[in-house]
Coordinates of C-alpha atoms in Angstrom, one line a residue:
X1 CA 0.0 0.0 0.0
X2 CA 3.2 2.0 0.5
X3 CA 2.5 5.0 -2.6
X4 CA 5.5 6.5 -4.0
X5 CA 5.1 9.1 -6.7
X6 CA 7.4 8.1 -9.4
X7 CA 5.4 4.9 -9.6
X8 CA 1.9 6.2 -9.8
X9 CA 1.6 8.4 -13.0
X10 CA -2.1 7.4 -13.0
X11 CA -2.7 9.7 -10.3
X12 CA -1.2 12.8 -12.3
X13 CA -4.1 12.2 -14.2
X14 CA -6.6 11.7 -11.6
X15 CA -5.5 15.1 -10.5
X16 CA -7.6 17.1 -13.4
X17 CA -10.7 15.1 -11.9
X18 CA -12.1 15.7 -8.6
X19 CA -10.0 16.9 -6.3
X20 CA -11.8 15.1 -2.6
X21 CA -11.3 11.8 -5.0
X22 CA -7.8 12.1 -5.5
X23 CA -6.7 13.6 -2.2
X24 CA -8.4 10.3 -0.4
X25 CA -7.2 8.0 -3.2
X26 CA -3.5 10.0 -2.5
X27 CA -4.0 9.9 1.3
X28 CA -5.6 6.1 1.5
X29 CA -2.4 5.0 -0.2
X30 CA 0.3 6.5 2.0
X31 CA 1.9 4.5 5.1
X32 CA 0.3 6.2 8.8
X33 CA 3.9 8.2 9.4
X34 CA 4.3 9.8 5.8
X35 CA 0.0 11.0 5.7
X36 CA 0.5 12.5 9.6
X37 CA 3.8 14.4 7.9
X38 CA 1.4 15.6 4.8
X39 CA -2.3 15.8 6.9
X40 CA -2.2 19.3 6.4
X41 CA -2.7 19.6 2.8
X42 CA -6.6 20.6 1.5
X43 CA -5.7 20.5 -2.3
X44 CA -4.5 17.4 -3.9
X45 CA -2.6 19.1 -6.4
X46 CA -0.6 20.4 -3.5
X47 CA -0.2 17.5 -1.7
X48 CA 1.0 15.6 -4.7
X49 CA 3.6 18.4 -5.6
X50 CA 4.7 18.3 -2.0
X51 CA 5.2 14.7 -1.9
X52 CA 7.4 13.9 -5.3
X53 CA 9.3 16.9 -4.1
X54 CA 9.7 15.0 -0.7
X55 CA 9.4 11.4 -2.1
X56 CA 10.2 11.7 -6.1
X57 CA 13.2 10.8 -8.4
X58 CA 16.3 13.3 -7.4
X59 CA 18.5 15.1 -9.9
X60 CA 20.8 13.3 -12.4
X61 CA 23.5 15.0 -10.9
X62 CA 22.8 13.6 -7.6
X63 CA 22.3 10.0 -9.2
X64 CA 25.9 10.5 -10.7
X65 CA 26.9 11.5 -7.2
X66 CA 25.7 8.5 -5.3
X67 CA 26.8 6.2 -9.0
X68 CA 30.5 7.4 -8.3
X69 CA 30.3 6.7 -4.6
X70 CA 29.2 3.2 -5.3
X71 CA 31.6 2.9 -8.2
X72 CA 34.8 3.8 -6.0
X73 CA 33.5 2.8 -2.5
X74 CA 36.6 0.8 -1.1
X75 CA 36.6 -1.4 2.1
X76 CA 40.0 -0.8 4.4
X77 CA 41.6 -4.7 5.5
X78 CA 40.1 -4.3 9.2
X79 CA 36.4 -2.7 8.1
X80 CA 33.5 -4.7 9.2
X81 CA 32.5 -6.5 5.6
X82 CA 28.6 -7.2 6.3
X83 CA 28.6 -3.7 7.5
X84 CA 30.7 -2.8 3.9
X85 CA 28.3 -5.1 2.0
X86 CA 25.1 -3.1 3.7
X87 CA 26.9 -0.1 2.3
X88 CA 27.5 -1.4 -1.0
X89 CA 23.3 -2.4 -0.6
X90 CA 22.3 1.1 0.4
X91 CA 24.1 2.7 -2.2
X92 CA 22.4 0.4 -5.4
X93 CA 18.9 1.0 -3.8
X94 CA 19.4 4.9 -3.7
X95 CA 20.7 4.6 -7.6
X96 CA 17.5 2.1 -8.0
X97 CA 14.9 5.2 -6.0
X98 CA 16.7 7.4 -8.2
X99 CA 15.5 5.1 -11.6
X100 CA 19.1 4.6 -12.1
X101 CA 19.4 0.9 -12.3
X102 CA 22.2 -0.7 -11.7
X103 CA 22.8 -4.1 -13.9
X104 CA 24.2 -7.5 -12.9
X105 CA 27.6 -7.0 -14.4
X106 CA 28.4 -3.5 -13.0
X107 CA 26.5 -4.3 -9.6
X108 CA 29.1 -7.6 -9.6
X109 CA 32.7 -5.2 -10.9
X110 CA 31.5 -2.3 -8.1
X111 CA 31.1 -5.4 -5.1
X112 CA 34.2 -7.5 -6.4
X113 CA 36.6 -4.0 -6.7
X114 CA 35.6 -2.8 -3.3
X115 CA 37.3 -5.4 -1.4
X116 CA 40.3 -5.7 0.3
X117 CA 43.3 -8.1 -1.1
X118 CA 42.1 -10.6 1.2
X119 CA 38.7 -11.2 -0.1
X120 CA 39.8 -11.0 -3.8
X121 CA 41.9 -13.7 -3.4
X122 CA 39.5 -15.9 -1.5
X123 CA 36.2 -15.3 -1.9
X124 CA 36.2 -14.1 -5.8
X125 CA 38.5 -17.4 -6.7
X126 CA 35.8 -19.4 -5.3
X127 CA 33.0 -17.0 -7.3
X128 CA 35.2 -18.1 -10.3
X129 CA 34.1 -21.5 -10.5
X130 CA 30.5 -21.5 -10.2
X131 CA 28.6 -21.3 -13.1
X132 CA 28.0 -18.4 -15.0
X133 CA 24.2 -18.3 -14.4
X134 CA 24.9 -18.3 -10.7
X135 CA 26.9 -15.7 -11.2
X136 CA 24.8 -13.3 -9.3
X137 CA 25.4 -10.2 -7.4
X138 CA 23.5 -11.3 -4.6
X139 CA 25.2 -14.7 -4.2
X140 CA 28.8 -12.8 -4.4
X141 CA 26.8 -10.8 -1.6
X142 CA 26.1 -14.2 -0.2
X143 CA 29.4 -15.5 -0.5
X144 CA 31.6 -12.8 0.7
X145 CA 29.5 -12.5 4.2
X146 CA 29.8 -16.2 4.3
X147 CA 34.0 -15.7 4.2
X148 CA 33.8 -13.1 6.7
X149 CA 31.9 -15.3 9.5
X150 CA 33.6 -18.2 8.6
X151 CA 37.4 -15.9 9.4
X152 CA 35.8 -14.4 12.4
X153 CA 34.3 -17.9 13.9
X154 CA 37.9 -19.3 12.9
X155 CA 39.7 -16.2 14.5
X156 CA 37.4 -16.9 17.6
X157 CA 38.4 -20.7 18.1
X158 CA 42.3 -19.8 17.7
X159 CA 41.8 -17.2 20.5
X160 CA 40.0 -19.5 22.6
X161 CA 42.5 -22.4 21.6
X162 CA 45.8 -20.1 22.7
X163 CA 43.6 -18.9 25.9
X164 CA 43.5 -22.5 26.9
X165 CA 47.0 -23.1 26.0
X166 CA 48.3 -20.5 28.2
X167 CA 45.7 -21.7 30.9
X168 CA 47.3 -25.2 30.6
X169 CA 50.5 -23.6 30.4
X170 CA 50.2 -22.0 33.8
X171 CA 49.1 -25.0 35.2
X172 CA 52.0 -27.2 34.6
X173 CA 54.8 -24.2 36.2
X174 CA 53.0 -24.5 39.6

């Protein structure tokens, strides 16, 4: 039910015809916290200019802002990846509310060239060999995070390994 003005060029026509009509058809489509933001408005003409200037597709140059960004976005070797992935997310939905899609292949090259060293060698060698249809940018998404729990679980064990170690350690000097 969520109404979102770059979707709904019906309604720009709707707007010539009764205005009560379109201002409840405008307002019975909109989520509780975006109508109690816009309750004010009488006219629907208003309310709808007010809402795809709050709400509608944003400048080009703003889409080429946010496409660079995502483009050159680089993860440093300690960064948090799932947090870096979420990033990388964020930034291809903006371009995607902006009607600037992102493809496959370019989502893929942005993702795979924001990495560290680290991941590029393991996680992209393994990408390497599945096949091409699988070749996805959500299952290098899917892959990547996988790596990263899989080095922090393993980076948790060897500390708790060398804790126990010293423990033992200790034991055997008394």
């Amino acid at each position: 039910r969520d109404l979102h003005p770059a979707n709904t060029l019906s309604l720009h026509d709707a707007l010539r015809s009764g205005n009560g009509k379109v201002l409840g058809i405008l307002r019975g489509n909109m989520v509780e916290s975006i109508r109690i933001l816009h309750a004010t408005q009488s006219s629907a003409k208003t309310l709808w200019l007010e809402l795809v200037a709050a709400y509608g597709a944003r400048s080009e140059e703003e889409a080429h802002l946010v496409l660079g960004r995502f483009m050159t976005l680089r993860m440093l070797e300690n960064d948090n990846v799932e947090l870096h992935v979420q990033e990388v997310d964020l930034l291809k939905s903006r371009l995607a509310a902006m009607n600037h899609l992102v493809d496959e292949s370019t989502a893929l090259m942005a993702l795979k060239n924001s990495l560290p060293d680290l991941y590029q060698t393991t996680t992209i060698r393994a990408f390497q060999f599945i096949p091409k249809a699988l070749k996805t940018y959500a299952e290098l998404r899917r892959q990547i995070v996988q790596e990263y729990r899989r080095k922090v679980q393993a980076d948790e064990t060897t500390k708790a390994f060398r804790a126990m170690s010293l423990r033992e350690i200790g034991k055997a000097h008394v």
